[in-house]
Structure formats: C-alpha cells, structure tokens
Amino acid sequence: MDGIETAQFSAVVVVGLLVFFYGGTFLVSTRIGKKEENADGYMTAGNNIGFGISAASMTATWIWASSMYASATSGYMYGISGPIHYGLWGALMILFIYPFGKRIRAVAPKAHTLAEVMYVRHGRSSQLMLAGSNVVGSLISLMSNFIAGGVLISLLSPFNFVQGVFAVASGVLLYTLWSGFRASVLTDFVQVLAMLGAVAVLVPFIFFAAGFPAVFETGAGNLTPQQGNFFSSEAFMQQGAPYIAAVLAYAIGNQTIAQRLFAVKESLIKPTFVTATIGYGAMVIGVGMLGVLALYLGFEPTGGNLNNIIPGMAATYLPPVLLAAFFIMIIGALSSTADSDLSALSSIMMTDVYGQNISGKEHADPRTMLLVGRITMVVATAAAVAFASLQLSILDLLVFVGALWGALVFPVLASFYWDKVTGTAFTTSVLVALGVFLPVRFSWIPMDGAYGAVGIAVDVLSVVGIGVVLGLMVFGFLGTRAAKVVGGLAMLVSAPFALGSLHEYATLCGSLVAYSVSTVICWAMSARQREGFDFAVIAQRTGDFDDGAAAEQASAGSADADDRTGVPQQTGLEDGESEPAASTK
C-alpha cells in the first residue's frame, strides 16, 4: 500500500468537525468563566477537584495524540510487543505517581508547582532549573501535539500541514485562555469519554475490515523474527527499557501531572491515579495495535513518515461516519494534552517567574498574575506552531524529554523525603548529570576500540541507573529498606549482561546515566550534611496568592458529583499504608 494520496473529507466537512469540537469545548469553558477570575483557581482550581473530573483529566492528559501515534509507531517498528512496551509501562508509571504524590501533597498541600516547592526547599537555582526543564518539556509536548494535528488534517482534508497546525493551535487556545486550568480539567472529562468510546468501536472495526484474523497468517512474512517474537529483546532494549526510565521521569518532573496532583482532593489521590492507570493502558495499547496491523498488511505510511500510520490506516479502512469519529478522537486526544501544557506553562510563569522572582509572594498582584498567565499561553502557542513546522519524530521527542528529566528525578524526590539534601547538591548533581547525558545520548564520544574504557564506564553508570530506577519504584510503595534491596539486586543481576554491551543502546544508556550520576552526586554531597530541613516550612511558605481562593474551593468542589461522596479530607497516608518518609528520616 502506498498510503493515502487524496483527501478523504472536503474542506467544508473538516471545518465543520473542527467548529463542532472546539465550539463545544469553548461553550463548556464559558459556562465556568468568571468576570473576576481567581489567580489560584486559574492554576489549581482551589485544590478540591473531585474523583470523576480529576480521574478523567489525569487520563486525558496522559493520553495524548502523541502517545497514540508513538504507540502505533512502536508496534510498526518492533512488532506485536511494541504497543505493550509503550502502553503498559506508561500506565504503570501513572500508578507509581500516587505514593509520591501523597507525600508531596502532605508536605505542600496548597502549592501550585513543584518548582515553587523547590524554591522554599533549596532556593532560586533549583527552582529555576526545574521550572526551566518544564518550560522546555511542555513546549516540546505542545509542539508534538500540534504536529499530530497537522498530520491528521493534511492527510484527511485538502488543507496542508501548516494550515492544520494553525487550526488546532487556535482551537486549543480559544477555550483555554480565559479559564485556564479549570477549562482544561472540565473539557478533559468530555474528551476522555469520547476517546474511550471511539477506541472501543474503531479499532475492532479496522481489525475486521482489514481482513484479520486471516492476515495474521498471510502477512506473517512481512515481519522479521524479532518483530514476530512477543518477548523480543530488540523491542525491550530499544523501546521498553528506555520508556520505563523516561516515563518515570515524566511522572515526577512534569508540571501537567503535578498540577493535577495539587488540584485533586487530597483524599482522592489514590483512586484518581489508579483509575487513570487502567484507562491509559487500555486505550493506548489498543490504538497502538493499529501499528501492528499495518506491519502485517505491509502498509507503507505516506511519505515514509511513521506519524502517518494511524491516519493512513483509518482513512483506508473506515467509512466516512467512523472516519469522522476517528478525526474527533485524535483531535480530542491532542487537545486534552495541549491545553494541559498551556495551563502548566502559565502556572510556571505566574508562580515561579512573576510570583516569586519578580514581585515576591507577599507583593504579587493576582490581576497581574492572570495577565502573565494569558500572555504566556499566547506566546507558547506561537512558539510551538513555529517549531511544529520542523515535523520532528514524535517518539524521539518523547524519549529525549523523558531522559532529560531523568537527571531531576532523584534530587526532586529526595528533597521531599530526606532533610539532608542541600541546594548545592541539587544543582550540582543535575548539571553534571545533564553534562554526561548529552554526549552519551547523541554518541558524541566513541565508546569502542581504543575508547573501550569509555564504553565500560558508561556501562557501569548504566547498571547503577538500573538499580536507581527500580529502587525508586519500590521506595514509593515499600520504603527505603526494600528499595535498597531491590536496587542492589537489580545491579547484581544486570551487570553480567550489561557490562561490555549496554553502551551500544544510546537511548537507553542516556536515560540510565542521567539517573545514576544525579543520584550518586546528590547523595554524596548531602550525606555528611549535619543540619536538617524542617519540612513544615514548605506548607507555611507556599499557598494562595489570591485572597478569594477560599471561595474558589467551594465552587470547584461542586463541579463534580463525586465530591459529595462523604470521603473525609486527610493529610497523611491512609490507614494500613506504609509511609516511605518514616524510614528515611
């Protein structure tokens, strides 16, 4: 198959679908608009969102068009295990957020950003480092979603890629600009219901319309032995392992996730993230299987661009009505994350740039903060549209940003649990880790032949990184002792297989060395610190900028019927759950 050469929808139909979707989301946002907007409500909706909306918002934010496209790309490149490696690990990372999230909310119950907490914990350098990484990450995420929208519209209509990017960017900005985060979470609820319904219908329809399951036999010759092996080592090393490391970093360092963590009712953190785990895994793995079907069919994406796999398969096998549903599904997926990125960027600029570094928290003007937030959305949209014209690989962008954030994971988490971590240790460990990550990730230094010692050194650091990643996962649920045991065993078991060969996988090694270097340096510089930090100070120095925040809490709490379930507020872990911090102090 040569892909799609002609438009599937007329210009009038595409415009009508876009007006229907973005017009509807805009109407939803106007229903919650306020003449006198609240600065804290604009960023975190009063820290009191209920289960239904928060779970849907968390699911929709994690499910973006890029994740659908990248999952299908993984299936097309690595075969039947590709979508599993992409969707399963991504889903589990949502689950791993909640124990850390409960600790973060207990320490900083009314914060707006993680960087705001780092300002109190360490000072300006660590705050700006975390805020800066999120600005870069959110811009790349925004660009990725605009790319996905541009590709979709260019394949299914007479409009070109650039026109598609402009249409999507304008639509997202339209409904997010006025009400900020509240518009994002409320429209997420509608969008995730539409996406789940569409996936349940569209993927099975394409499966049977393309001639499956018979094609599993006739098309088996299109697969390499590794692609046909469910336990493919190539799929794990090239996709699964790097994604495990990258997504853990996304979970901890991403402001779009942190913003929802600070917005949901504290007592509902666990059910929110457990529900999002299930929803994300089911949808992303299901859509990713379209890449596997394309591989069996010998489908060639238009222009050789792997981002075109999903739109091309849909345009080939779906009738017009279902193709329109598919179009809305992808537009909803990318919009749900794009509006989250805009909200995250506005919160960073409002809180970390203006609120703490320009005016100071005591002198911050809520009206000026709102203006800063809205200007940030406009500027960020324009920048992402400009960068989207580069049409970079979505999968490569996701792995790169995740690995980049890997340098921050241990210093950030340690700062919430360990009172000995210093600002100098935080800043130094992150900068050195980034300095090692970049040459490893992009193979700037030869590691074989005469430079074999460099390769061995990278392998050693990568083995330490394996222990750090698995140890952190266990730590959130079982505490320090179990984390040390699992991390140590992981290093012992992986060392015989990794030493001498792991450096050949640049993407994976880049992530692992970022984790290991930042962890070792942060620990070494903090272990001998005598004075401890009083975590109670964080709650005292973070909180509302606007005196009207209390009223916002009441209105946000009534937005979801699930708020009236009678679940009491709490500040610690639930009865019967272990407190990781207790074993650390």
PDB file of N, CA and C in Angstrom, residues 392-440:
ATOM      1  N   LEU A 392       9.435  16.996  13.526  1.00  0.00           N
ATOM      2  CA  LEU A 392      10.363  16.041  14.108  1.00  0.00           C
ATOM      3  C   LEU A 392       9.620  14.769  14.515  1.00  0.00           C
ATOM      4  N   SER A 393      10.370  13.697  14.760  1.00  0.00           N
ATOM      5  CA  SER A 393       9.773  12.430  15.161  1.00  0.00           C
ATOM      6  C   SER A 393       9.186  12.538  16.562  1.00  0.00           C
ATOM      7  N   ILE A 394       7.909  12.222  16.709  1.00  0.00           N
ATOM      8  CA  ILE A 394       7.245  12.328  17.998  1.00  0.00           C
ATOM      9  C   ILE A 394       7.848  11.354  19.002  1.00  0.00           C
ATOM     10  N   LEU A 395       8.113  10.106  18.587  1.00  0.00           N
ATOM     11  CA  LEU A 395       8.651   9.103  19.507  1.00  0.00           C
ATOM     12  C   LEU A 395      10.020   9.525  20.023  1.00  0.00           C
ATOM     13  N   ASP A 396      10.877  10.042  19.153  1.00  0.00           N
ATOM     14  CA  ASP A 396      12.205  10.503  19.574  1.00  0.00           C
ATOM     15  C   ASP A 396      12.099  11.670  20.549  1.00  0.00           C
ATOM     16  N   LEU A 397      11.157  12.572  20.311  1.00  0.00           N
ATOM     17  CA  LEU A 397      10.980  13.712  21.205  1.00  0.00           C
ATOM     18  C   LEU A 397      10.564  13.255  22.600  1.00  0.00           C
ATOM     19  N   LEU A 398       9.640  12.294  22.663  1.00  0.00           N
ATOM     20  CA  LEU A 398       9.160  11.824  23.955  1.00  0.00           C
ATOM     21  C   LEU A 398      10.273  11.183  24.768  1.00  0.00           C
ATOM     22  N   VAL A 399      11.066  10.329  24.139  1.00  0.00           N
ATOM     23  CA  VAL A 399      12.143   9.655  24.844  1.00  0.00           C
ATOM     24  C   VAL A 399      13.214  10.648  25.277  1.00  0.00           C
ATOM     25  N   PHE A 400      13.510  11.626  24.407  1.00  0.00           N
ATOM     26  CA  PHE A 400      14.537  12.613  24.728  1.00  0.00           C
ATOM     27  C   PHE A 400      14.148  13.439  25.948  1.00  0.00           C
ATOM     28  N   VAL A 401      12.918  13.948  25.961  1.00  0.00           N
ATOM     29  CA  VAL A 401      12.486  14.783  27.083  1.00  0.00           C
ATOM     30  C   VAL A 401      12.443  13.967  28.366  1.00  0.00           C
ATOM     31  N   GLY A 402      11.950  12.736  28.279  1.00  0.00           N
ATOM     32  CA  GLY A 402      11.906  11.892  29.465  1.00  0.00           C
ATOM     33  C   GLY A 402      13.281  11.636  30.037  1.00  0.00           C
ATOM     34  N   ALA A 403      14.259  11.367  29.170  1.00  0.00           N
ATOM     35  CA  ALA A 403      15.620  11.146  29.633  1.00  0.00           C
ATOM     36  C   ALA A 403      16.217  12.417  30.226  1.00  0.00           C
ATOM     37  N   LEU A 404      15.887  13.540  29.622  1.00  0.00           N
ATOM     38  CA  LEU A 404      16.382  14.823  30.126  1.00  0.00           C
ATOM     39  C   LEU A 404      15.893  15.058  31.551  1.00  0.00           C
ATOM     40  N   TRP A 405      14.621  14.740  31.795  1.00  0.00           N
ATOM     41  CA  TRP A 405      14.060  14.883  33.134  1.00  0.00           C
ATOM     42  C   TRP A 405      14.602  13.841  34.107  1.00  0.00           C
ATOM     43  N   GLY A 406      15.201  12.754  33.573  1.00  0.00           N
ATOM     44  CA  GLY A 406      15.758  11.731  34.446  1.00  0.00           C
ATOM     45  C   GLY A 406      16.810  12.281  35.388  1.00  0.00           C
ATOM     46  N   ALA A 407      17.517  13.313  34.971  1.00  0.00           N
ATOM     47  CA  ALA A 407      18.536  13.929  35.824  1.00  0.00           C
ATOM     48  C   ALA A 407      17.930  14.597  37.044  1.00  0.00           C
ATOM     49  N   LEU A 408      16.642  14.884  37.016  1.00  0.00           N
ATOM     50  CA  LEU A 408      15.981  15.598  38.106  1.00  0.00           C
ATOM     51  C   LEU A 408      15.256  14.683  39.088  1.00  0.00           C
ATOM     52  N   VAL A 409      15.010  13.432  38.710  1.00  0.00           N
ATOM     53  CA  VAL A 409      14.103  12.593  39.485  1.00  0.00           C
ATOM     54  C   VAL A 409      14.582  12.384  40.914  1.00  0.00           C
ATOM     55  N   PHE A 410      15.801  11.877  41.097  1.00  0.00           N
ATOM     56  CA  PHE A 410      16.267  11.611  42.462  1.00  0.00           C
ATOM     57  C   PHE A 410      16.417  12.893  43.279  1.00  0.00           C
ATOM     58  N   PRO A 411      17.050  13.943  42.750  1.00  0.00           N
ATOM     59  CA  PRO A 411      17.146  15.164  43.558  1.00  0.00           C
ATOM     60  C   PRO A 411      15.793  15.726  43.978  1.00  0.00           C
ATOM     61  N   VAL A 412      14.794  15.672  43.089  1.00  0.00           N
ATOM     62  CA  VAL A 412      13.470  16.189  43.434  1.00  0.00           C
ATOM     63  C   VAL A 412      12.816  15.319  44.506  1.00  0.00           C
ATOM     64  N   LEU A 413      12.783  14.001  44.292  1.00  0.00           N
ATOM     65  CA  LEU A 413      12.144  13.120  45.261  1.00  0.00           C
ATOM     66  C   LEU A 413      12.865  13.159  46.605  1.00  0.00           C
ATOM     67  N   ALA A 414      14.182  13.135  46.575  1.00  0.00           N
ATOM     68  CA  ALA A 414      14.936  13.179  47.833  1.00  0.00           C
ATOM     69  C   ALA A 414      14.644  14.450  48.612  1.00  0.00           C
ATOM     70  N   SER A 415      14.371  15.524  47.900  1.00  0.00           N
ATOM     71  CA  SER A 415      14.100  16.798  48.562  1.00  0.00           C
ATOM     72  C   SER A 415      12.786  16.772  49.332  1.00  0.00           C
ATOM     73  N   PHE A 416      11.884  15.845  49.005  1.00  0.00           N
ATOM     74  CA  PHE A 416      10.616  15.725  49.724  1.00  0.00           C
ATOM     75  C   PHE A 416      10.700  14.739  50.886  1.00  0.00           C
ATOM     76  N   TYR A 417      11.714  13.870  50.888  1.00  0.00           N
ATOM     77  CA  TYR A 417      11.796  12.830  51.910  1.00  0.00           C
ATOM     78  C   TYR A 417      12.999  12.982  52.846  1.00  0.00           C
ATOM     79  N   TRP A 418      14.113  13.467  52.318  1.00  0.00           N
ATOM     80  CA  TRP A 418      15.376  13.465  53.060  1.00  0.00           C
ATOM     81  C   TRP A 418      15.730  14.892  53.440  1.00  0.00           C
ATOM     82  N   ASP A 419      15.837  15.151  54.732  1.00  0.00           N
ATOM     83  CA  ASP A 419      16.062  16.526  55.178  1.00  0.00           C
ATOM     84  C   ASP A 419      17.496  16.998  55.007  1.00  0.00           C
ATOM     85  N   LYS A 420      18.400  16.118  54.557  1.00  0.00           N
ATOM     86  CA  LYS A 420      19.808  16.493  54.419  1.00  0.00           C
ATOM     87  C   LYS A 420      20.164  17.056  53.044  1.00  0.00           C
ATOM     88  N   VAL A 421      19.292  16.895  52.063  1.00  0.00           N
ATOM     89  CA  VAL A 421      19.607  17.347  50.697  1.00  0.00           C
ATOM     90  C   VAL A 421      19.766  18.862  50.691  1.00  0.00           C
ATOM     91  N   THR A 422      20.843  19.335  50.075  1.00  0.00           N
ATOM     92  CA  THR A 422      21.120  20.771  50.019  1.00  0.00           C
ATOM     93  C   THR A 422      20.875  21.315  48.618  1.00  0.00           C
ATOM     94  N   GLY A 423      20.743  22.644  48.547  1.00  0.00           N
ATOM     95  CA  GLY A 423      20.574  23.279  47.249  1.00  0.00           C
ATOM     96  C   GLY A 423      21.777  23.083  46.350  1.00  0.00           C
ATOM     97  N   THR A 424      22.973  23.122  46.936  1.00  0.00           N
ATOM     98  CA  THR A 424      24.195  22.905  46.152  1.00  0.00           C
ATOM     99  C   THR A 424      24.235  21.502  45.590  1.00  0.00           C
ATOM    100  N   ALA A 425      23.845  20.529  46.413  1.00  0.00           N
ATOM    101  CA  ALA A 425      23.820  19.142  45.947  1.00  0.00           C
ATOM    102  C   ALA A 425      22.814  18.974  44.817  1.00  0.00           C
ATOM    103  N   PHE A 426      21.646  19.586  44.956  1.00  0.00           N
ATOM    104  CA  PHE A 426      20.612  19.503  43.923  1.00  0.00           C
ATOM    105  C   PHE A 426      21.130  20.060  42.602  1.00  0.00           C
ATOM    106  N   THR A 427      21.619  21.281  42.623  1.00  0.00           N
ATOM    107  CA  THR A 427      22.036  21.953  41.391  1.00  0.00           C
ATOM    108  C   THR A 427      23.223  21.246  40.742  1.00  0.00           C
ATOM    109  N   THR A 428      24.220  20.899  41.552  1.00  0.00           N
ATOM    110  CA  THR A 428      25.423  20.261  41.005  1.00  0.00           C
ATOM    111  C   THR A 428      25.095  18.914  40.380  1.00  0.00           C
ATOM    112  N   SER A 429      24.317  18.111  41.072  1.00  0.00           N
ATOM    113  CA  SER A 429      24.004  16.760  40.569  1.00  0.00           C
ATOM    114  C   SER A 429      23.246  16.822  39.252  1.00  0.00           C
ATOM    115  N   VAL A 430      22.311  17.755  39.136  1.00  0.00           N
ATOM    116  CA  VAL A 430      21.528  17.860  37.900  1.00  0.00           C
ATOM    117  C   VAL A 430      22.398  18.338  36.745  1.00  0.00           C
ATOM    118  N   LEU A 431      23.217  19.340  36.973  1.00  0.00           N
ATOM    119  CA  LEU A 431      24.046  19.881  35.896  1.00  0.00           C
ATOM    120  C   LEU A 431      25.077  18.860  35.418  1.00  0.00           C
ATOM    121  N   VAL A 432      25.707  18.151  36.342  1.00  0.00           N
ATOM    122  CA  VAL A 432      26.688  17.132  35.943  1.00  0.00           C
ATOM    123  C   VAL A 432      25.992  15.994  35.206  1.00  0.00           C
ATOM    124  N   ALA A 433      24.814  15.592  35.688  1.00  0.00           N
ATOM    125  CA  ALA A 433      24.084  14.511  35.016  1.00  0.00           C
ATOM    126  C   ALA A 433      23.721  14.895  33.586  1.00  0.00           C
ATOM    127  N   LEU A 434      23.289  16.131  33.381  1.00  0.00           N
ATOM    128  CA  LEU A 434      22.986  16.592  32.024  1.00  0.00           C
ATOM    129  C   LEU A 434      24.248  16.627  31.170  1.00  0.00           C
ATOM    130  N   GLY A 435      25.359  17.015  31.786  1.00  0.00           N
ATOM    131  CA  GLY A 435      26.626  17.040  31.054  1.00  0.00           C
ATOM    132  C   GLY A 435      27.078  15.671  30.596  1.00  0.00           C
ATOM    133  N   VAL A 436      26.722  14.631  31.338  1.00  0.00           N
ATOM    134  CA  VAL A 436      27.056  13.257  30.936  1.00  0.00           C
ATOM    135  C   VAL A 436      26.002  12.708  29.977  1.00  0.00           C
ATOM    136  N   PHE A 437      24.738  13.051  30.225  1.00  0.00           N
ATOM    137  CA  PHE A 437      23.647  12.531  29.407  1.00  0.00           C
ATOM    138  C   PHE A 437      23.791  12.904  27.931  1.00  0.00           C
ATOM    139  N   LEU A 438      24.071  14.159  27.633  1.00  0.00           N
ATOM    140  CA  LEU A 438      24.062  14.636  26.245  1.00  0.00           C
ATOM    141  C   LEU A 438      25.067  13.908  25.357  1.00  0.00           C
ATOM    142  N   PRO A 439      26.356  13.778  25.748  1.00  0.00           N
ATOM    143  CA  PRO A 439      27.288  13.063  24.852  1.00  0.00           C
ATOM    144  C   PRO A 439      26.971  11.583  24.716  1.00  0.00           C
ATOM    145  N   VAL A 440      26.393  10.973  25.774  1.00  0.00           N
ATOM    146  CA  VAL A 440      26.034   9.560  25.681  1.00  0.00           C
ATOM    147  C   VAL A 440      24.823   9.387  24.773  1.00  0.00           C
TER     148      VAL A 440
END
